[in-house]
Amino acid sequence: MSLKAFEMSPKGTVIELDEILSNVKYDKDGLVAAIAQQHDTKEVLMLAYMNEKSIRETLETGQVCYWSRSRQTYWRKGESSGHRQSLVSMAFDCDGDAILLQVDQKGPACHTNRRDCFFFEVKDGQVIVESDPQ
Amino acid sequence: MSLKAFEMSPKGTVIELDEILSNVKYDKDGLVAAIAQQHDTKEVLMLAYMNEKSIRETLETGQVCYWSRSRQTYWRKGESSGHRQSLVSMAFDCDGDAILLQVDQKGPACHTNRRDCFFFEVKDGQVIVESDPQ
């Protein structure tokens, strides 16, 4: 099955979390893309990956936990830097291959100490660095 | 090389688009995740995938073109439905494995005819469908 089974459900339909989590379209590494958006300003901060265990931990603790593909380990955002991401809400998309996290990001989200990760912006056929690393 | 070579560059640094595109961290299928955000309301509409050719086409035409993983073909958003996505701006993230598209979405972005794809929202340990399909 997949989340497609539920996609035409009307507003207000209640689905068990386990039902959703077992039908998320994880990739071959068991991962799903997760977008972090600052809940009040609506800026998109970053994109990272979660597995089922990190999704559950995030919901239980209220602190966002990803799976780091480069380090191959759980990545509790801000654990070393102090730049923590608190979870405000979590939503899955229509076909279960993406997650949108509304978060409250303390300080910079990017490892370059910029507020967000999307600082290489295309302008007039070139790319401009849009903010300074700190 | 990777975009990491440019990540500590100061604001205003200009990089050739070809330099960026050849250093995007495409996956084994040649794809990179792309987030579409409505440029004025800042709602996150959807997440899909692009390859280098669809990125170039999007920049050239100003109409967003993805690669459909399910149909294994180019997916010119709205070509059949009329629900087109016009590009407002495009940005790459710090390590070149995600793209943020600011778009102007005509009508619904989701194939269920909802405005956005993230309608399975976690609330109190369950998942609630947050909007009606049209």
PDB file of C-alpha atoms in Angstrom:
ATOM      1  CA  MET A   1       0.000   0.000   0.000  1.00  0.00           C
ATOM      2  CA  SER A   2       1.023   3.617  -0.019  1.00  0.00           C
ATOM      3  CA  LEU A   3      -0.280   6.927   1.216  1.00  0.00           C
ATOM      4  CA  LYS A   4      -2.089   7.147  -2.128  1.00  0.00           C
ATOM      5  CA  ALA A   5      -4.759   4.981  -0.484  1.00  0.00           C
ATOM      6  CA  PHE A   6      -5.618   7.984   1.698  1.00  0.00           C
ATOM      7  CA  GLU A   7      -5.041  10.851  -0.701  1.00  0.00           C
ATOM      8  CA  MET A   8      -8.678  11.436  -1.602  1.00  0.00           C
ATOM      9  CA  SER A   9      -9.811  11.372   2.046  1.00  0.00           C
ATOM     10  CA  PRO A  10     -11.790  14.432   3.078  1.00  0.00           C
ATOM     11  CA  LYS A  11     -10.527  17.048   5.493  1.00  0.00           C
ATOM     12  CA  GLY A  12     -10.680  15.869   9.084  1.00  0.00           C
ATOM     13  CA  THR A  13     -10.049  12.207   8.325  1.00  0.00           C
ATOM     14  CA  VAL A  14      -8.019  10.637  11.131  1.00  0.00           C
ATOM     15  CA  ILE A  15      -5.329   8.066  10.298  1.00  0.00           C
ATOM     16  CA  GLU A  16      -3.179   6.180  12.787  1.00  0.00           C
ATOM     17  CA  LEU A  17       0.403   7.401  12.868  1.00  0.00           C
ATOM     18  CA  ASP A  18       1.700   3.827  12.557  1.00  0.00           C
ATOM     19  CA  GLU A  19      -0.349   3.411   9.380  1.00  0.00           C
ATOM     20  CA  ILE A  20       1.267   6.491   7.901  1.00  0.00           C
ATOM     21  CA  LEU A  21       4.782   5.632   9.039  1.00  0.00           C
ATOM     22  CA  SER A  22       4.590   2.143   7.592  1.00  0.00           C
ATOM     23  CA  ASN A  23       3.475   3.583   4.240  1.00  0.00           C
ATOM     24  CA  VAL A  24       6.016   6.352   3.879  1.00  0.00           C
ATOM     25  CA  LYS A  25       7.966   5.852   0.655  1.00  0.00           C
ATOM     26  CA  TYR A  26      11.422   5.410   2.193  1.00  0.00           C
ATOM     27  CA  ASP A  27      14.249   5.092  -0.326  1.00  0.00           C
ATOM     28  CA  LYS A  28      16.541   2.052  -0.498  1.00  0.00           C
ATOM     29  CA  ASP A  29      18.486   3.447   2.472  1.00  0.00           C
ATOM     30  CA  GLY A  30      15.292   3.819   4.506  1.00  0.00           C
ATOM     31  CA  LEU A  31      15.310   7.598   4.189  1.00  0.00           C
ATOM     32  CA  VAL A  32      12.777  10.276   3.296  1.00  0.00           C
ATOM     33  CA  ALA A  33      13.457  13.942   2.472  1.00  0.00           C
ATOM     34  CA  ALA A  34      12.479  16.468   5.158  1.00  0.00           C
ATOM     35  CA  ILE A  35      12.149  20.221   4.623  1.00  0.00           C
ATOM     36  CA  ALA A  36      12.605  22.493   7.638  1.00  0.00           C
ATOM     37  CA  GLN A  37      10.625  25.737   7.515  1.00  0.00           C
ATOM     38  CA  GLN A  38      10.767  28.415  10.219  1.00  0.00           C
ATOM     39  CA  HIS A  39       7.186  28.343  11.472  1.00  0.00           C
ATOM     40  CA  ASP A  40       6.588  32.093  11.837  1.00  0.00           C
ATOM     41  CA  THR A  41       8.679  33.764   9.117  1.00  0.00           C
ATOM     42  CA  LYS A  42       8.075  30.830   6.703  1.00  0.00           C
ATOM     43  CA  GLU A  43      11.671  30.905   5.441  1.00  0.00           C
ATOM     44  CA  VAL A  44      12.818  27.511   4.172  1.00  0.00           C
ATOM     45  CA  LEU A  45      15.913  26.759   6.250  1.00  0.00           C
ATOM     46  CA  MET A  46      17.269  23.457   4.951  1.00  0.00           C
ATOM     47  CA  LEU A  47      16.571  20.044   3.512  1.00  0.00           C
ATOM     48  CA  ALA A  48      17.815  16.862   5.178  1.00  0.00           C
ATOM     49  CA  TYR A  49      16.810  13.218   5.575  1.00  0.00           C
ATOM     50  CA  MET A  50      14.993  11.208   8.215  1.00  0.00           C
ATOM     51  CA  ASN A  51      14.409   7.522   8.786  1.00  0.00           C
ATOM     52  CA  GLU A  52      11.472   6.052  10.675  1.00  0.00           C
ATOM     53  CA  LYS A  53      13.322   6.030  13.970  1.00  0.00           C
ATOM     54  CA  SER A  54      14.369   9.666  13.667  1.00  0.00           C
ATOM     55  CA  ILE A  55      10.794  10.666  12.773  1.00  0.00           C
ATOM     56  CA  ARG A  56       9.526   8.916  15.904  1.00  0.00           C
ATOM     57  CA  GLU A  57      12.240  10.444  18.082  1.00  0.00           C
ATOM     58  CA  THR A  58      11.447  13.914  16.717  1.00  0.00           C
ATOM     59  CA  LEU A  59       7.766  13.501  17.552  1.00  0.00           C
ATOM     60  CA  GLU A  60       8.526  12.130  21.016  1.00  0.00           C
ATOM     61  CA  THR A  61      11.157  14.672  22.052  1.00  0.00           C
ATOM     62  CA  GLY A  62      10.001  17.766  20.133  1.00  0.00           C
ATOM     63  CA  GLN A  63      13.619  18.279  18.989  1.00  0.00           C
ATOM     64  CA  VAL A  64      14.358  17.561  15.341  1.00  0.00           C
ATOM     65  CA  CYS A  65      16.510  14.499  14.683  1.00  0.00           C
ATOM     66  CA  TYR A  66      17.729  13.701  11.154  1.00  0.00           C
ATOM     67  CA  TRP A  67      19.820  10.893   9.714  1.00  0.00           C
ATOM     68  CA  SER A  68      23.142  12.241   8.463  1.00  0.00           C
ATOM     69  CA  ARG A  69      23.976  10.613   5.135  1.00  0.00           C
ATOM     70  CA  SER A  70      27.564  11.882   5.213  1.00  0.00           C
ATOM     71  CA  ARG A  71      28.256  10.727   8.766  1.00  0.00           C
ATOM     72  CA  GLN A  72      25.888   7.713   8.667  1.00  0.00           C
ATOM     73  CA  THR A  73      24.506   8.413  12.086  1.00  0.00           C
ATOM     74  CA  TYR A  74      21.636  10.175  13.861  1.00  0.00           C
ATOM     75  CA  TRP A  75      21.972  13.925  13.723  1.00  0.00           C
ATOM     76  CA  ARG A  76      20.271  15.693  16.571  1.00  0.00           C
ATOM     77  CA  LYS A  77      20.253  19.178  15.148  1.00  0.00           C
ATOM     78  CA  GLY A  78      22.139  21.583  17.397  1.00  0.00           C
ATOM     79  CA  GLU A  79      23.420  18.903  19.755  1.00  0.00           C
ATOM     80  CA  SER A  80      26.981  20.144  19.376  1.00  0.00           C
ATOM     81  CA  SER A  81      26.409  23.687  18.043  1.00  0.00           C
ATOM     82  CA  GLY A  82      23.509  24.616  20.320  1.00  0.00           C
ATOM     83  CA  HIS A  83      21.558  25.693  17.219  1.00  0.00           C
ATOM     84  CA  ARG A  84      18.616  23.485  17.992  1.00  0.00           C
ATOM     85  CA  GLN A  85      15.483  22.973  15.960  1.00  0.00           C
ATOM     86  CA  SER A  86      12.341  22.601  18.031  1.00  0.00           C
ATOM     87  CA  LEU A  87       9.437  20.941  16.281  1.00  0.00           C
ATOM     88  CA  VAL A  88       6.247  22.961  15.866  1.00  0.00           C
ATOM     89  CA  SER A  89       4.442  20.578  13.506  1.00  0.00           C
ATOM     90  CA  MET A  90       5.088  17.769  11.030  1.00  0.00           C
ATOM     91  CA  ALA A  91       3.226  16.915   7.816  1.00  0.00           C
ATOM     92  CA  PHE A  92       3.627  14.218   5.155  1.00  0.00           C
ATOM     93  CA  ASP A  93       2.968  14.833   1.488  1.00  0.00           C
ATOM     94  CA  CYS A  94       0.391  13.209  -0.818  1.00  0.00           C
ATOM     95  CA  ASP A  95       2.559  10.321  -1.909  1.00  0.00           C
ATOM     96  CA  GLY A  96       4.563   9.931   1.278  1.00  0.00           C
ATOM     97  CA  ASP A  97       7.985  10.743  -0.089  1.00  0.00           C
ATOM     98  CA  ALA A  98       8.518  14.085   1.644  1.00  0.00           C
ATOM     99  CA  ILE A  99       8.021  15.616   5.073  1.00  0.00           C
ATOM    100  CA  LEU A 100       7.481  19.273   5.931  1.00  0.00           C
ATOM    101  CA  LEU A 101       8.684  20.267   9.379  1.00  0.00           C
ATOM    102  CA  GLN A 102       7.554  23.542  10.865  1.00  0.00           C
ATOM    103  CA  VAL A 103      10.303  24.366  13.328  1.00  0.00           C
ATOM    104  CA  ASP A 104      11.600  27.008  15.651  1.00  0.00           C
ATOM    105  CA  GLN A 105      15.260  27.326  14.715  1.00  0.00           C
ATOM    106  CA  LYS A 106      17.585  28.777  17.334  1.00  0.00           C
ATOM    107  CA  GLY A 107      20.318  30.743  15.512  1.00  0.00           C
ATOM    108  CA  PRO A 108      21.665  29.627  12.148  1.00  0.00           C
ATOM    109  CA  ALA A 109      20.394  26.437  10.517  1.00  0.00           C
ATOM    110  CA  CYS A 110      23.348  26.131   8.131  1.00  0.00           C
ATOM    111  CA  HIS A 111      26.702  24.648   9.100  1.00  0.00           C
ATOM    112  CA  THR A 112      28.314  27.787   7.596  1.00  0.00           C
ATOM    113  CA  ASN A 113      26.503  29.730  10.329  1.00  0.00           C
ATOM    114  CA  ARG A 114      24.155  31.317   7.845  1.00  0.00           C
ATOM    115  CA  ARG A 115      20.512  31.408   8.853  1.00  0.00           C
ATOM    116  CA  ASP A 116      19.487  29.121   5.976  1.00  0.00           C
ATOM    117  CA  CYS A 117      21.284  26.842   3.522  1.00  0.00           C
ATOM    118  CA  PHE A 118      19.963  28.266   0.238  1.00  0.00           C
ATOM    119  CA  PHE A 119      22.459  31.062  -0.353  1.00  0.00           C
ATOM    120  CA  PHE A 120      23.629  30.221  -3.911  1.00  0.00           C
ATOM    121  CA  GLU A 121      21.060  32.175  -5.889  1.00  0.00           C
ATOM    122  CA  VAL A 122      20.778  32.240  -9.672  1.00  0.00           C
ATOM    123  CA  LYS A 123      20.653  35.777 -11.063  1.00  0.00           C
ATOM    124  CA  ASP A 124      20.959  36.735 -14.729  1.00  0.00           C
ATOM    125  CA  GLY A 125      22.589  33.469 -15.734  1.00  0.00           C
ATOM    126  CA  GLN A 126      25.143  33.492 -12.910  1.00  0.00           C
ATOM    127  CA  VAL A 127      25.108  32.447  -9.276  1.00  0.00           C
ATOM    128  CA  ILE A 128      25.508  35.003  -6.500  1.00  0.00           C
ATOM    129  CA  VAL A 129      26.313  34.212  -2.873  1.00  0.00           C
ATOM    130  CA  GLU A 130      23.423  35.848  -1.065  1.00  0.00           C
ATOM    131  CA  SER A 131      24.693  36.044   2.522  1.00  0.00           C
ATOM    132  CA  ASP A 132      27.908  36.016   4.516  1.00  0.00           C
ATOM    133  CA  PRO A 133      29.129  33.031   6.502  1.00  0.00           C
ATOM    134  CA  GLN A 134      29.538  33.936  10.182  1.00  0.00           C
TER     135      GLN A 134
ATOM    136  CA  MET B   1      34.974  19.163  -6.228  1.00  0.00           C
ATOM    137  CA  SER B   2      31.701  20.167  -4.711  1.00  0.00           C
ATOM    138  CA  LEU B   3      29.845  23.312  -3.780  1.00  0.00           C
ATOM    139  CA  LYS B   4      31.664  23.096  -0.463  1.00  0.00           C
ATOM    140  CA  ALA B   5      34.563  24.789  -2.259  1.00  0.00           C
ATOM    141  CA  PHE B   6      32.411  27.940  -2.401  1.00  0.00           C
ATOM    142  CA  GLU B   7      30.547  27.729   0.887  1.00  0.00           C
ATOM    143  CA  MET B   8      32.694  30.199   2.813  1.00  0.00           C
ATOM    144  CA  SER B   9      32.606  32.764   0.003  1.00  0.00           C
ATOM    145  CA  PRO B  10      31.409  36.195   1.111  1.00  0.00           C
ATOM    146  CA  LYS B  11      28.117  37.733   0.083  1.00  0.00           C
ATOM    147  CA  GLY B  12      28.206  39.048  -3.469  1.00  0.00           C
ATOM    148  CA  THR B  13      30.641  36.441  -4.797  1.00  0.00           C
ATOM    149  CA  VAL B  14      29.776  35.594  -8.403  1.00  0.00           C
ATOM    150  CA  ILE B  15      30.107  31.998  -9.622  1.00  0.00           C
ATOM    151  CA  GLU B  16      29.492  30.748 -13.148  1.00  0.00           C
ATOM    152  CA  LEU B  17      26.262  28.786 -13.463  1.00  0.00           C
ATOM    153  CA  ASP B  18      28.086  25.951 -15.274  1.00  0.00           C
ATOM    154  CA  GLU B  19      30.488  25.691 -12.344  1.00  0.00           C
ATOM    155  CA  ILE B  20      27.558  25.278  -9.967  1.00  0.00           C
ATOM    156  CA  LEU B  21      25.639  22.870 -12.194  1.00  0.00           C
ATOM    157  CA  SER B  22      28.630  20.605 -12.649  1.00  0.00           C
ATOM    158  CA  ASN B  23      29.116  20.461  -8.885  1.00  0.00           C
ATOM    159  CA  VAL B  24      25.557  19.782  -7.811  1.00  0.00           C
ATOM    160  CA  LYS B  25      25.426  16.533  -5.826  1.00  0.00           C
ATOM    161  CA  TYR B  26      23.152  14.587  -8.156  1.00  0.00           C
ATOM    162  CA  ASP B  27      22.156  11.131  -6.888  1.00  0.00           C
ATOM    163  CA  LYS B  28      22.918   7.916  -8.782  1.00  0.00           C
ATOM    164  CA  ASP B  29      19.942   8.649 -11.064  1.00  0.00           C
ATOM    165  CA  GLY B  30      21.245  12.135 -11.822  1.00  0.00           C
ATOM    166  CA  LEU B  31      18.577  13.806  -9.693  1.00  0.00           C
ATOM    167  CA  VAL B  32      18.480  16.486  -7.014  1.00  0.00           C
ATOM    168  CA  ALA B  33      15.587  17.367  -4.696  1.00  0.00           C
ATOM    169  CA  ALA B  34      13.740  20.608  -5.457  1.00  0.00           C
ATOM    170  CA  ILE B  35      11.375  22.396  -3.088  1.00  0.00           C
ATOM    171  CA  ALA B  36       8.708  24.662  -4.604  1.00  0.00           C
ATOM    172  CA  GLN B  37       7.669  27.602  -2.418  1.00  0.00           C
ATOM    173  CA  GLN B  38       4.996  30.103  -3.391  1.00  0.00           C
ATOM    174  CA  HIS B  39       7.053  33.298  -3.609  1.00  0.00           C
ATOM    175  CA  ASP B  40       4.614  35.706  -1.932  1.00  0.00           C
ATOM    176  CA  THR B  41       2.721  33.660   0.660  1.00  0.00           C
ATOM    177  CA  LYS B  42       5.804  31.499   1.396  1.00  0.00           C
ATOM    178  CA  GLU B  43       3.755  28.302   1.611  1.00  0.00           C
ATOM    179  CA  VAL B  44       5.764  25.212   0.729  1.00  0.00           C
ATOM    180  CA  LEU B  45       3.825  23.640  -2.137  1.00  0.00           C
ATOM    181  CA  MET B  46       5.636  20.411  -3.009  1.00  0.00           C
ATOM    182  CA  LEU B  47       8.911  18.566  -3.308  1.00  0.00           C
ATOM    183  CA  ALA B  48      10.008  16.945  -6.563  1.00  0.00           C
ATOM    184  CA  TYR B  49      13.209  16.116  -8.440  1.00  0.00           C
ATOM    185  CA  MET B  50      15.207  17.757 -11.209  1.00  0.00           C
ATOM    186  CA  ASN B  51      18.124  16.677 -13.361  1.00  0.00           C
ATOM    187  CA  GLU B  52      20.628  19.023 -14.962  1.00  0.00           C
ATOM    188  CA  LYS B  53      18.657  19.303 -18.172  1.00  0.00           C
ATOM    189  CA  SER B  54      15.406  20.163 -16.381  1.00  0.00           C
ATOM    190  CA  ILE B  55      17.218  22.788 -14.279  1.00  0.00           C
ATOM    191  CA  ARG B  56      18.564  24.398 -17.456  1.00  0.00           C
ATOM    192  CA  GLU B  57      15.173  24.245 -19.173  1.00  0.00           C
ATOM    193  CA  THR B  58      13.493  25.823 -16.129  1.00  0.00           C
ATOM    194  CA  LEU B  59      15.976  28.702 -16.150  1.00  0.00           C
ATOM    195  CA  GLU B  60      15.631  29.190 -19.898  1.00  0.00           C
ATOM    196  CA  THR B  61      11.845  29.036 -20.145  1.00  0.00           C
ATOM    197  CA  GLY B  62      10.810  30.406 -16.746  1.00  0.00           C
ATOM    198  CA  GLN B  63       8.389  27.474 -16.416  1.00  0.00           C
ATOM    199  CA  VAL B  64       9.288  24.794 -13.889  1.00  0.00           C
ATOM    200  CA  CYS B  65      10.282  21.438 -15.356  1.00  0.00           C
ATOM    201  CA  TYR B  66      10.920  18.424 -13.100  1.00  0.00           C
ATOM    202  CA  TRP B  67      11.948  14.850 -13.764  1.00  0.00           C
ATOM    203  CA  SER B  68       9.118  12.487 -12.871  1.00  0.00           C
ATOM    204  CA  ARG B  69      10.569   9.456 -11.082  1.00  0.00           C
ATOM    205  CA  SER B  70       7.309   7.521 -11.394  1.00  0.00           C
ATOM    206  CA  ARG B  71       6.844   8.193 -15.112  1.00  0.00           C
ATOM    207  CA  GLN B  72      10.578   8.402 -15.927  1.00  0.00           C
ATOM    208  CA  THR B  73      10.149  11.430 -18.113  1.00  0.00           C
ATOM    209  CA  TYR B  74      10.298  15.231 -18.035  1.00  0.00           C
ATOM    210  CA  TRP B  75       7.404  16.722 -16.159  1.00  0.00           C
ATOM    211  CA  ARG B  76       6.525  20.220 -17.247  1.00  0.00           C
ATOM    212  CA  LYS B  77       4.362  21.218 -14.352  1.00  0.00           C
ATOM    213  CA  GLY B  78       0.860  22.136 -15.500  1.00  0.00           C
ATOM    214  CA  GLU B  79       1.419  21.067 -19.113  1.00  0.00           C
ATOM    215  CA  SER B  80      -1.687  18.895 -19.032  1.00  0.00           C
ATOM    216  CA  SER B  81      -3.576  20.367 -16.046  1.00  0.00           C
ATOM    217  CA  GLY B  82      -2.928  24.029 -16.776  1.00  0.00           C
ATOM    218  CA  HIS B  83      -1.705  24.440 -13.186  1.00  0.00           C
ATOM    219  CA  ARG B  84       1.622  25.868 -14.217  1.00  0.00           C
ATOM    220  CA  GLN B  85       4.498  26.903 -12.030  1.00  0.00           C
ATOM    221  CA  SER B  86       6.304  30.009 -13.168  1.00  0.00           C
ATOM    222  CA  LEU B  87       9.804  30.449 -11.822  1.00  0.00           C
ATOM    223  CA  VAL B  88      10.505  33.538  -9.709  1.00  0.00           C
ATOM    224  CA  SER B  89      13.945  32.533  -8.473  1.00  0.00           C
ATOM    225  CA  MET B  90      16.168  29.502  -7.933  1.00  0.00           C
ATOM    226  CA  ALA B  91      18.753  28.831  -5.229  1.00  0.00           C
ATOM    227  CA  PHE B  92      21.091  25.935  -4.432  1.00  0.00           C
ATOM    228  CA  ASP B  93      21.971  24.907  -0.895  1.00  0.00           C
ATOM    229  CA  CYS B  94      25.355  24.856   0.843  1.00  0.00           C
ATOM    230  CA  ASP B  95      26.317  21.342  -0.177  1.00  0.00           C
ATOM    231  CA  GLY B  96      24.539  21.274  -3.528  1.00  0.00           C
ATOM    232  CA  ASP B  97      22.059  18.519  -2.812  1.00  0.00           C
ATOM    233  CA  ALA B  98      18.883  20.594  -2.737  1.00  0.00           C
ATOM    234  CA  ILE B  99      17.261  23.390  -4.727  1.00  0.00           C
ATOM    235  CA  LEU B 100      14.772  25.969  -3.524  1.00  0.00           C
ATOM    236  CA  LEU B 101      12.431  27.279  -6.202  1.00  0.00           C
ATOM    237  CA  GLN B 102      10.440  30.422  -5.553  1.00  0.00           C
ATOM    238  CA  VAL B 103       7.478  30.030  -7.871  1.00  0.00           C
ATOM    239  CA  ASP B 104       4.163  31.505  -8.832  1.00  0.00           C
ATOM    240  CA  GLN B 105       1.781  28.544  -8.765  1.00  0.00           C
ATOM    241  CA  LYS B 106      -1.385  28.853 -10.793  1.00  0.00           C
ATOM    242  CA  GLY B 107      -4.142  26.925  -8.992  1.00  0.00           C
ATOM    243  CA  PRO B 108      -3.398  23.757  -7.045  1.00  0.00           C
ATOM    244  CA  ALA B 109       0.130  22.345  -6.952  1.00  0.00           C
ATOM    245  CA  CYS B 110      -0.985  18.883  -5.802  1.00  0.00           C
ATOM    246  CA  HIS B 111      -2.316  16.213  -8.153  1.00  0.00           C
ATOM    247  CA  THR B 112      -5.264  15.806  -5.741  1.00  0.00           C
ATOM    248  CA  ASN B 113      -6.157  19.399  -6.643  1.00  0.00           C
ATOM    249  CA  ARG B 114      -5.197  20.638  -3.209  1.00  0.00           C
ATOM    250  CA  ARG B 115      -3.152  23.824  -3.130  1.00  0.00           C
ATOM    251  CA  ASP B 116      -0.138  22.045  -1.601  1.00  0.00           C
ATOM    252  CA  CYS B 117       0.942  18.436  -1.105  1.00  0.00           C
ATOM    253  CA  PHE B 118       1.574  18.468   2.662  1.00  0.00           C
ATOM    254  CA  PHE B 119      -1.935  17.721   3.941  1.00  0.00           C
ATOM    255  CA  PHE B 120      -1.221  14.712   6.210  1.00  0.00           C
ATOM    256  CA  GLU B 121      -0.513  16.537   9.459  1.00  0.00           C
ATOM    257  CA  VAL B 122       0.525  14.913  12.719  1.00  0.00           C
ATOM    258  CA  LYS B 123      -1.607  16.028  15.656  1.00  0.00           C
ATOM    259  CA  ASP B 124      -1.611  14.466  19.119  1.00  0.00           C
ATOM    260  CA  GLY B 125      -0.051  11.213  17.952  1.00  0.00           C
ATOM    261  CA  GLN B 126      -2.422  10.759  14.997  1.00  0.00           C
ATOM    262  CA  VAL B 127      -2.506  12.067  11.449  1.00  0.00           C
ATOM    263  CA  ILE B 128      -5.280  14.381  10.285  1.00  0.00           C
ATOM    264  CA  VAL B 129      -6.100  15.193   6.668  1.00  0.00           C
ATOM    265  CA  GLU B 130      -5.861  18.984   6.655  1.00  0.00           C
ATOM    266  CA  SER B 131      -7.688  19.921   3.448  1.00  0.00           C
ATOM    267  CA  ASP B 132     -10.224  18.566   0.989  1.00  0.00           C
ATOM    268  CA  PRO B 133      -9.332  17.195  -2.441  1.00  0.00           C
ATOM    269  CA  GLN B 134     -11.119  19.155  -5.173  1.00  0.00           C
TER     270      GLN B 134
END
